[in-house]
Short mmCIF file of C-alpha atoms in Angstrom, two decimals:
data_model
loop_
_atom_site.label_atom_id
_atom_site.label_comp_id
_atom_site.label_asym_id
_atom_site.label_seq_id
_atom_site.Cartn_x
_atom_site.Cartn_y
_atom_site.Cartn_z
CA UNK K 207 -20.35 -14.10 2.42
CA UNK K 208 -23.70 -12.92 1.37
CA UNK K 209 -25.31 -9.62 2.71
CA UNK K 210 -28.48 -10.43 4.05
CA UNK K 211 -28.62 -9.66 7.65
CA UNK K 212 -30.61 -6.45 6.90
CA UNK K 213 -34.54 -6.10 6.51
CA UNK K 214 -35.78 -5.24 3.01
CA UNK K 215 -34.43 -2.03 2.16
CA UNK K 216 -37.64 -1.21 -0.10
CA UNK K 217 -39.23 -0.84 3.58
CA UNK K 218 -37.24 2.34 4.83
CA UNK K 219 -38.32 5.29 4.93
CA UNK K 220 -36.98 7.36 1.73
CA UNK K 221 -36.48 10.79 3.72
CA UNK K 222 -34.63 9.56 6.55
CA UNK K 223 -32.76 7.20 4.79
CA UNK K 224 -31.26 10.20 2.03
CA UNK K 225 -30.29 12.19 6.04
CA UNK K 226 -28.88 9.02 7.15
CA UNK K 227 -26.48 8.54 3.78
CA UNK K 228 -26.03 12.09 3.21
CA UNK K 229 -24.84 12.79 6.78
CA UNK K 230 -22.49 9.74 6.95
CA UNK K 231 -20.86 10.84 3.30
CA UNK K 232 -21.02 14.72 4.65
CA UNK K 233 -18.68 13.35 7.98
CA UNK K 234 -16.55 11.14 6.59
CA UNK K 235 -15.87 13.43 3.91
CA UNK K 236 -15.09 16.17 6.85
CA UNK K 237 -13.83 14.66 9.81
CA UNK K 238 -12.31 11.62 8.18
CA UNK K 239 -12.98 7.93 8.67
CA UNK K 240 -12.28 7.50 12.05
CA UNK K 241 -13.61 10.48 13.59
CA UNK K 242 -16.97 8.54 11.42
CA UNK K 243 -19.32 6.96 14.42
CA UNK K 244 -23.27 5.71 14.22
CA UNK K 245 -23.62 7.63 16.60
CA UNK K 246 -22.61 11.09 14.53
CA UNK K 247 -24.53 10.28 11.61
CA UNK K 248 -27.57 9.37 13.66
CA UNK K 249 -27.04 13.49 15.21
CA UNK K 250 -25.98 14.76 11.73
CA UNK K 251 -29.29 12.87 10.06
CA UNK K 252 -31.70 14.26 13.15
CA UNK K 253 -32.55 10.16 13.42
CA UNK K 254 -32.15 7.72 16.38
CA UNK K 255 -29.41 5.79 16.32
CA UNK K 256 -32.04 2.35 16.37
CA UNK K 257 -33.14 3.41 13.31
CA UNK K 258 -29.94 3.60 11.54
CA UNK K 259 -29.19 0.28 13.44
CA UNK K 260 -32.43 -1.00 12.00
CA UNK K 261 -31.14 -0.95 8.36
CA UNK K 262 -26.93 -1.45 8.54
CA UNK K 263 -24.69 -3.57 10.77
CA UNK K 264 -21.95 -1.12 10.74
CA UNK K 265 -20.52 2.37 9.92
CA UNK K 266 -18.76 0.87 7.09
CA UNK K 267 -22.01 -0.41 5.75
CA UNK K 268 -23.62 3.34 5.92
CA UNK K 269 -21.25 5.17 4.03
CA UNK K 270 -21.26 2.40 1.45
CA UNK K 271 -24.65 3.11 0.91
CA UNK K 272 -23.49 6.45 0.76
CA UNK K 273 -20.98 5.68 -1.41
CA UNK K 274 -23.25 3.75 -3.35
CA UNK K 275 -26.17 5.69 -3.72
CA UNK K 276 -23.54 8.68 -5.80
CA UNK K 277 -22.24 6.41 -8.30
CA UNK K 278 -25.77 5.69 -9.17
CA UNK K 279 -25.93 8.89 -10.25
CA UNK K 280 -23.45 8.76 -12.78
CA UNK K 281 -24.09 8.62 -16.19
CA UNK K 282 -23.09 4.57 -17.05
CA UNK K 283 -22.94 4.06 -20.66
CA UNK K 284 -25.60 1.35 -21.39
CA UNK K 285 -23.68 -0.69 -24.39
CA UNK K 286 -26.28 -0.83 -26.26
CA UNK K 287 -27.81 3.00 -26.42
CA UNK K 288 -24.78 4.87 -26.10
CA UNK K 289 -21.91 3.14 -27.13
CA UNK K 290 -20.23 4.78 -30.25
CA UNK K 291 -17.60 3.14 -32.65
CA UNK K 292 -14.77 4.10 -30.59
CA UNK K 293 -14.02 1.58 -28.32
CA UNK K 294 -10.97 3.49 -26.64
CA UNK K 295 -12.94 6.65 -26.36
CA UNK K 296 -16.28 4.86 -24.74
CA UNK K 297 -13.87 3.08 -22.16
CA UNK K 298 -12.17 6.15 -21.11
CA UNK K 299 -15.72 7.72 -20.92
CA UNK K 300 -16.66 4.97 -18.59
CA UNK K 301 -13.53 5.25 -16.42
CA UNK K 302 -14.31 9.20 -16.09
CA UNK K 303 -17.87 9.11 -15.19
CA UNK K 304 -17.13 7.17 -12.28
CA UNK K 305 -14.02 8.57 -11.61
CA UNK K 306 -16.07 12.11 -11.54
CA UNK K 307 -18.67 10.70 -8.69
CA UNK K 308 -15.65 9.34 -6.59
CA UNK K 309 -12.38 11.84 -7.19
CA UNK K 310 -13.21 14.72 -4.36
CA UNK K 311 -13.80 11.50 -2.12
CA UNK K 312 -10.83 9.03 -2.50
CA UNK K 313 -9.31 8.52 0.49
CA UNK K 314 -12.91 7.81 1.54
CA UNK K 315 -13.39 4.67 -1.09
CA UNK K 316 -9.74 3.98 0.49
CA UNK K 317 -11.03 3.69 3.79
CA UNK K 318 -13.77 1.43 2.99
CA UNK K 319 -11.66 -1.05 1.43
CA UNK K 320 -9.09 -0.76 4.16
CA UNK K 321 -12.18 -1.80 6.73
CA UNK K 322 -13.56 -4.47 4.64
CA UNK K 323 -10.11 -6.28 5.07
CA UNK K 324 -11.17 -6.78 8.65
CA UNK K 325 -14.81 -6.83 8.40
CA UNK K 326 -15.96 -10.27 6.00
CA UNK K 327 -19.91 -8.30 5.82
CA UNK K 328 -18.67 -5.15 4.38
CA UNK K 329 -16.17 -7.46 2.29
CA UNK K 330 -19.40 -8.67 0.81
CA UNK K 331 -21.20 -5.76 0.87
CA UNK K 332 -18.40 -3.77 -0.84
CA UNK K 333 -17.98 -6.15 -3.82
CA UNK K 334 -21.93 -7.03 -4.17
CA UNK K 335 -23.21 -3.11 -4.25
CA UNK K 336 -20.18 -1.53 -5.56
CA UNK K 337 -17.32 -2.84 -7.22
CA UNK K 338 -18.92 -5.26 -9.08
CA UNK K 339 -21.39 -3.23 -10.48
CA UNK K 340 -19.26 -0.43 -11.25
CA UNK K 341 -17.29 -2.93 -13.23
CA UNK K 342 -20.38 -3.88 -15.58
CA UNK K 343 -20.83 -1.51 -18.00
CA UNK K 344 -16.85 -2.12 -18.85
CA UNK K 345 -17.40 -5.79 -19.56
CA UNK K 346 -20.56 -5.19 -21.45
CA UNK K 347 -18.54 -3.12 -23.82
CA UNK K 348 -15.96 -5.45 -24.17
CA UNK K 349 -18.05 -8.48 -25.23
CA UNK K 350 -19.85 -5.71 -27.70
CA UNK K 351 -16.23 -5.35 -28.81
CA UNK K 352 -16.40 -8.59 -29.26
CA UNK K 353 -19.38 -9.18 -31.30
CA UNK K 354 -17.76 -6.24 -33.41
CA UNK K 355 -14.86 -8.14 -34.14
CA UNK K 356 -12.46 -5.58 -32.15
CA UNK K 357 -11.19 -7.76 -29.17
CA UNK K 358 -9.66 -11.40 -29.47
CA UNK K 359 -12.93 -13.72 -29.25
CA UNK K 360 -10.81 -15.66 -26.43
CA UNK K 361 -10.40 -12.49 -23.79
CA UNK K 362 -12.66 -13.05 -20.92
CA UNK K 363 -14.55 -9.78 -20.45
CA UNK K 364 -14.29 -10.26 -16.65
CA UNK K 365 -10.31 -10.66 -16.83
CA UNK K 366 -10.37 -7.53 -19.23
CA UNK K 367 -12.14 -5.55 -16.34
CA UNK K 368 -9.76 -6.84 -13.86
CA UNK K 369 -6.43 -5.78 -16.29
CA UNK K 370 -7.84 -2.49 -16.11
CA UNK K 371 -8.85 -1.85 -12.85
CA UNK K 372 -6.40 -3.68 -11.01
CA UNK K 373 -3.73 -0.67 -12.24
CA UNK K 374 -6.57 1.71 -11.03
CA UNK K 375 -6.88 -0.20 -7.24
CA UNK K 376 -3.26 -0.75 -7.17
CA UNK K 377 -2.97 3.08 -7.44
CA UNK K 378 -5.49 3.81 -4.96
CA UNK K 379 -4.76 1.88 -2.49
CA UNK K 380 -0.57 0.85 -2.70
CA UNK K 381 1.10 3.07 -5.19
CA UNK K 382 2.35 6.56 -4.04
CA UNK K 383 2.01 7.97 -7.54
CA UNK K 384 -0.54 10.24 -9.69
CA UNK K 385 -3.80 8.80 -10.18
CA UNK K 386 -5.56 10.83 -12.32
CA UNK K 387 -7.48 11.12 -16.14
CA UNK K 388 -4.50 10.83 -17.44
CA UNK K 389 -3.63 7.78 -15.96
CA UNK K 390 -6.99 6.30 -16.11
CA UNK K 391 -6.41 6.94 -19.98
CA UNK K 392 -3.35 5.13 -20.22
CA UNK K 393 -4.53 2.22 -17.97
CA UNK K 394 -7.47 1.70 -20.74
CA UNK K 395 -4.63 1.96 -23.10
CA UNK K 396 -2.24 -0.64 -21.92
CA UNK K 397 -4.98 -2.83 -21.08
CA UNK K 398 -6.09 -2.98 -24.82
CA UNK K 399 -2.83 -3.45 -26.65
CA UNK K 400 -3.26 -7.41 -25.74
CA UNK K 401 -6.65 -6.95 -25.85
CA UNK K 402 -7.84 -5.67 -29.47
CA UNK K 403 -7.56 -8.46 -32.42
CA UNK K 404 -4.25 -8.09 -33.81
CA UNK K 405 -4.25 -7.01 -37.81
CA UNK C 1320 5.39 10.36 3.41
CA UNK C 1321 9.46 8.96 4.33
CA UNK C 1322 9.59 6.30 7.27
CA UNK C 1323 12.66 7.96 8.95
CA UNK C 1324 11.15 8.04 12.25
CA UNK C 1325 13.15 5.03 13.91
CA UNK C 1326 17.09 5.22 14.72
CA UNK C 1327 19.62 3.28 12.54
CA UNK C 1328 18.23 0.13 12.60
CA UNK C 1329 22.34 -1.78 11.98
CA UNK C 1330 22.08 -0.63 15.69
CA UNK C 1331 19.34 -2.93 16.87
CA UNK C 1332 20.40 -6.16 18.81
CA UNK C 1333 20.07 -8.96 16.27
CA UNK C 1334 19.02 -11.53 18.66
CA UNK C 1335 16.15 -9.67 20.20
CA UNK C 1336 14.96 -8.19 16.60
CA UNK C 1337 14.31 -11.79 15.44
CA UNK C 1338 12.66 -12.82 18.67
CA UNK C 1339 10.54 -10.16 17.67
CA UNK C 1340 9.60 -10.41 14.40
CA UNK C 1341 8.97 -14.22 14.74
CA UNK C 1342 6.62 -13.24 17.61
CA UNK C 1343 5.05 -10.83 15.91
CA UNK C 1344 4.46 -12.68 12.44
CA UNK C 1345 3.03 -15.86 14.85
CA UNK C 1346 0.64 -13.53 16.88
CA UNK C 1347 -0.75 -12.22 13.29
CA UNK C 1348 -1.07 -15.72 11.93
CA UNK C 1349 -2.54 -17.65 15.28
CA UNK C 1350 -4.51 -14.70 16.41
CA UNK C 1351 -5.75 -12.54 13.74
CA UNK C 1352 -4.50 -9.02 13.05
CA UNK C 1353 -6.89 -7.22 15.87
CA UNK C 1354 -5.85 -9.21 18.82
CA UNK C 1355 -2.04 -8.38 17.62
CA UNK C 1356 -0.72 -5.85 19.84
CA UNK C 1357 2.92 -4.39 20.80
CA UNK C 1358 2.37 -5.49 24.35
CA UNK C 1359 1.12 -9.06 23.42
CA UNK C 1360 4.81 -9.21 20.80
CA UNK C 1361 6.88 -8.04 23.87
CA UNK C 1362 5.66 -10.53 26.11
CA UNK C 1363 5.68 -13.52 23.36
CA UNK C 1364 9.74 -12.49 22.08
CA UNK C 1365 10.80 -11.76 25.69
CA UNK C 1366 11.76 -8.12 25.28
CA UNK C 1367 10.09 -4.89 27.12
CA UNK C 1368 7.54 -2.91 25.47
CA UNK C 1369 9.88 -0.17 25.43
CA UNK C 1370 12.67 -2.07 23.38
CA UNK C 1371 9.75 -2.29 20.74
CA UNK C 1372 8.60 0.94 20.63
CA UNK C 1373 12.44 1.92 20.07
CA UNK C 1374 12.40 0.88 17.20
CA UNK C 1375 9.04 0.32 15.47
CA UNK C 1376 6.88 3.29 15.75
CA UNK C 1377 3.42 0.68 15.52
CA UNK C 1378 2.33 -2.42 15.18
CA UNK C 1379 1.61 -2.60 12.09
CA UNK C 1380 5.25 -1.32 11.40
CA UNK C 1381 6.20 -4.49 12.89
CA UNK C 1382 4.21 -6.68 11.50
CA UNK C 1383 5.44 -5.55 7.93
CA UNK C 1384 9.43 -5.67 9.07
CA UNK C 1385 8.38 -9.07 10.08
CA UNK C 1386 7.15 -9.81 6.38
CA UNK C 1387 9.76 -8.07 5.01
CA UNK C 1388 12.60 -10.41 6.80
CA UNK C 1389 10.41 -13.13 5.28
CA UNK C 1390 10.31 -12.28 2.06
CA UNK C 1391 14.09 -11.28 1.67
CA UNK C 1392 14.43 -15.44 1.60
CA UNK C 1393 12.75 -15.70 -1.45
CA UNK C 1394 14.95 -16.98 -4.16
CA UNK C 1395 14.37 -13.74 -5.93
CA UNK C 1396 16.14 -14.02 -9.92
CA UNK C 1397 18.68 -11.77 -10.28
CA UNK C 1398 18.10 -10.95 -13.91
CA UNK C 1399 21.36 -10.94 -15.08
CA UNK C 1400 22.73 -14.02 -13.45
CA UNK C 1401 19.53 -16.58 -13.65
CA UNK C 1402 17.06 -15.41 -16.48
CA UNK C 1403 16.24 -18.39 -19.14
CA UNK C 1404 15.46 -17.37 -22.69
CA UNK C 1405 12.24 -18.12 -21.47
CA UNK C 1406 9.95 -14.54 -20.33
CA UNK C 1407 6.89 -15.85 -19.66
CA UNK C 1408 8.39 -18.97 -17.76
CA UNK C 1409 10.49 -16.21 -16.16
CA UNK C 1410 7.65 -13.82 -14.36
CA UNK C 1411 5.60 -16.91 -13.52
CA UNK C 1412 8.97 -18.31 -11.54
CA UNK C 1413 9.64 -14.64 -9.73
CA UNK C 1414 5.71 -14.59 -9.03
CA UNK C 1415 5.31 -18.23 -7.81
CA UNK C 1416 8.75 -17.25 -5.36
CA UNK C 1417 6.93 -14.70 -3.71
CA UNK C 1418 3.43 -16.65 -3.72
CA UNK C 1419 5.12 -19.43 -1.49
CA UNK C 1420 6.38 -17.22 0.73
CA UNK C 1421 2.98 -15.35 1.63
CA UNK C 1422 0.19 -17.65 0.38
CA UNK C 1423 0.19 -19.20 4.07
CA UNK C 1424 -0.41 -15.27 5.53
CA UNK C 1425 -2.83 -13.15 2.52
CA UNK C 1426 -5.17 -11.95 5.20
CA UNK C 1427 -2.28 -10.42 7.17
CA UNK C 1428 -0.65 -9.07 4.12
CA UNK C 1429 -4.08 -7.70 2.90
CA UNK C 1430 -4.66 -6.53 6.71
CA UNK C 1431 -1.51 -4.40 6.50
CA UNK C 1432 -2.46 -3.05 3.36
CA UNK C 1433 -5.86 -2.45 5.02
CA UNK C 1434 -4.28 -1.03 7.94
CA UNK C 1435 -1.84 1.83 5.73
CA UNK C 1436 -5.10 3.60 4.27
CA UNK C 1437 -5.36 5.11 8.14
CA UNK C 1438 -1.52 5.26 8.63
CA UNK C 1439 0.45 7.16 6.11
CA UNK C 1440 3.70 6.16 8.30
CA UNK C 1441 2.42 2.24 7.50
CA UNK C 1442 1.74 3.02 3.59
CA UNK C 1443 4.94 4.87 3.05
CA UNK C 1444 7.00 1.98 4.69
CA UNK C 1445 4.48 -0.77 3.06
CA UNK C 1446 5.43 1.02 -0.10
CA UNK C 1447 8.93 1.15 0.45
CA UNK C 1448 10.31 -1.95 2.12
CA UNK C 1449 7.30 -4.29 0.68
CA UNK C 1450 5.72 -3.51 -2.37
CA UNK C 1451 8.41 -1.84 -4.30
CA UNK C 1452 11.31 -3.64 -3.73
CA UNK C 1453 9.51 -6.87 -4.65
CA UNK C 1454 8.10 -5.49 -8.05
CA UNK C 1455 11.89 -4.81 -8.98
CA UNK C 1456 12.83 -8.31 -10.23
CA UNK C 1457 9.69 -8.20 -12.86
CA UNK C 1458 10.84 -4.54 -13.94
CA UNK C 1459 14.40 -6.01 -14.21
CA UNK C 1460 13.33 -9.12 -16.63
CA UNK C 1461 10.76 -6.68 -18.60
CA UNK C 1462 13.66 -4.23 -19.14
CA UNK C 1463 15.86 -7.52 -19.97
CA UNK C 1464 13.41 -8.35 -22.54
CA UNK C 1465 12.95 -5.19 -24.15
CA UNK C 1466 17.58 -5.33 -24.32
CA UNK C 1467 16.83 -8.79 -26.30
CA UNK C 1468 13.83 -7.17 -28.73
CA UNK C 1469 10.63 -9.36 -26.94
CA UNK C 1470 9.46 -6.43 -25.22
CA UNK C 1471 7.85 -3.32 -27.24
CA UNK C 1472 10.58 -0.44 -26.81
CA UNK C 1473 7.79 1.97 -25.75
CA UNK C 1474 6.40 -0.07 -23.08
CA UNK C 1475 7.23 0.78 -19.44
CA UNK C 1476 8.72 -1.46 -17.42
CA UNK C 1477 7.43 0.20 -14.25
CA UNK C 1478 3.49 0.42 -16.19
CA UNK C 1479 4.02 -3.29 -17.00
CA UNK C 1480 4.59 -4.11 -13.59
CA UNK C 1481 1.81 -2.30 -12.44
CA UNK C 1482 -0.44 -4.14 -15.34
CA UNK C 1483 0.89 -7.75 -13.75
CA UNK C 1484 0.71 -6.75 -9.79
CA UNK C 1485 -2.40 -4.68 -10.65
CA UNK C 1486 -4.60 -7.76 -11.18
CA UNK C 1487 -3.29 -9.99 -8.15
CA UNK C 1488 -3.71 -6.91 -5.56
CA UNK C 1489 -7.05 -6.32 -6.81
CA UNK C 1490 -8.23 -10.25 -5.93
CA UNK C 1491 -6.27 -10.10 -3.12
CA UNK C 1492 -8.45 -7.21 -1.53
CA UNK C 1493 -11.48 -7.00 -3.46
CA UNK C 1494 -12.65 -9.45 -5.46
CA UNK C 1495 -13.90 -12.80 -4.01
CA UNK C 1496 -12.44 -15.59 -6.73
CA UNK C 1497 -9.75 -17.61 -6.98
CA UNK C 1498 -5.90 -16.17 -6.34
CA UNK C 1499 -4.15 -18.85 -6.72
CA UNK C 1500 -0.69 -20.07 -9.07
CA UNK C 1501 -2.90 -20.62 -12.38
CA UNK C 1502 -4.48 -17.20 -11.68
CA UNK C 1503 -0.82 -15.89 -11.65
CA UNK C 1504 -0.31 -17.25 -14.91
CA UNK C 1505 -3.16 -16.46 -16.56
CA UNK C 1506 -1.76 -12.52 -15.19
CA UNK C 1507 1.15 -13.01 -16.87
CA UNK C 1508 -0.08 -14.01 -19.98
CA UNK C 1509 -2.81 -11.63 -20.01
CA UNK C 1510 -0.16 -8.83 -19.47
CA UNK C 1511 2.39 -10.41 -21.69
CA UNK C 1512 -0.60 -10.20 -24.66
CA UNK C 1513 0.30 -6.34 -24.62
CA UNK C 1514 4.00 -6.15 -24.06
CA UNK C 1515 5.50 -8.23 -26.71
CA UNK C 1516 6.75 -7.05 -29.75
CA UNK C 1517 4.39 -8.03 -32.75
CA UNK C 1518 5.73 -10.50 -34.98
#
């Protein structure tokens, strides 16, 4: 399940490839996912459609670039330069960075998960360029915790990531109820009662 | 977001609604959720289209009905009649229940899911007839726990739920590992670190 049908992406062209993303965010964002067509981004962008061909397999894989190319834009804490003594507070600042980059767009992160459950590239794709990543800087604080002597030495940082988020996905994508800061606090919460080294 | 758009459905024809849904849970399983379609369940249970669309506003809404039926044989535990004085033992036995009823269909459950983040009919009736109702026996022990003093009094039962569920949705759709029985352990332990009363 590895996403490697695409040519080097160091090779495109920088300006068209910012028209291609921003276009495809700018209509899904507006007219919705399935209103979303190469085609319309290729119009939107002012590129042929080859070229936007040339560099993604699917719609799905455009506005996950998209998609991708915000949250890089969002201010990660890097453990080790930023992270204070608050372990609560740095999580919760971790959850609301991202959760600034992707609130106004939701239904759109929705969407792409709803496609890559019939679409094993954008599966990949999905995990590989997004979710994983955005998944890092919460298990790098963790083990930090860790070395600090905060969280049990036996918690697997991945599983801690997974407590917390899965509350956050489940929301997203299942659970007709508020998700919000205020639940994103709580989730970070809950997650580190069983978490933290008990005194 | 309320399903009410089909009639009474005590007034559907048992016969034919079973012919149905056993049609349209085999089409999902042998043929993959994209080649399922109303016409190709009519013609497989023996009904007209129309006898269908009476009642199911989608396929997708029959699909999940079909589920549904399914999982209403699972030997759910009532808590009051079969809980042990063993919790953890408890949640791994109403977990493992529903696991062997769907382990043999996770791409069609996860396609359904897929399918309600473009149909809010779909997610409202996932959410209803699915994904709530089977939640209910883990909110029932928690709450059963918290009566006996293993459970912290401030925890939610509904939040805990959501802590246990959060992690198994999130494999299910996202994240490319292992969801298997020991993985629903290790979820109930990992939630169960957090919910306990401190000794």
């Amino acid at each position: 399940m590895q996403a490697t049908r695409t040519p080097d992406p160091a090779r495109r062209n920088p300006d068209s490839t910012k028209a291609i993303l921003e276009a495809a965010l700018a209509l899904a964002r507006d007219e919705g996912w399935s209103k979303v067509s190469i085609e319309g981004i290729a119009a939107r962008a002012g590129v042929g459609k080859r070229t936007i061909y040339r560099w993604w397999p699917s719609k799905g894989a455009v506005v996950l670039d998209a998609y991708v190319s915000r949250l890089q834009e969002a201010p990660y804490m890097s453990p080790e330069a930023a992270a204070t003594d608050d372990l609560r507070a740095d999580l919760v600042r971790v959850l609301n960075d991202t959760w600034n980059m992707v609130s106004d767009s939701l239904p759109l992160l929705a969407a792409l998960i709803g496609e890559a459950q019939h679409d094993p590239d954008l599966a990949a794709r999905l995990w590989e360029r997004l979710i994983a990543p955005s998944s890092e800087p919460v298990q790098a604080r963790i083990r930090l915790a860790q070395d600090r002597g905060e969280i049990a030495p036996d918690a697997d940082p991945f599983r801690a990531a997974e407590l917390i988020y899965g509350q956050i996905y489940l929301r997203l994508l299942v659970t007709p109820k508020a998700l919000d800061e205020g639940f994103l606090e709580d989730c970070v919460d809950l997650s580190l009662r069983g978490l933290r080294v008990r005194p």
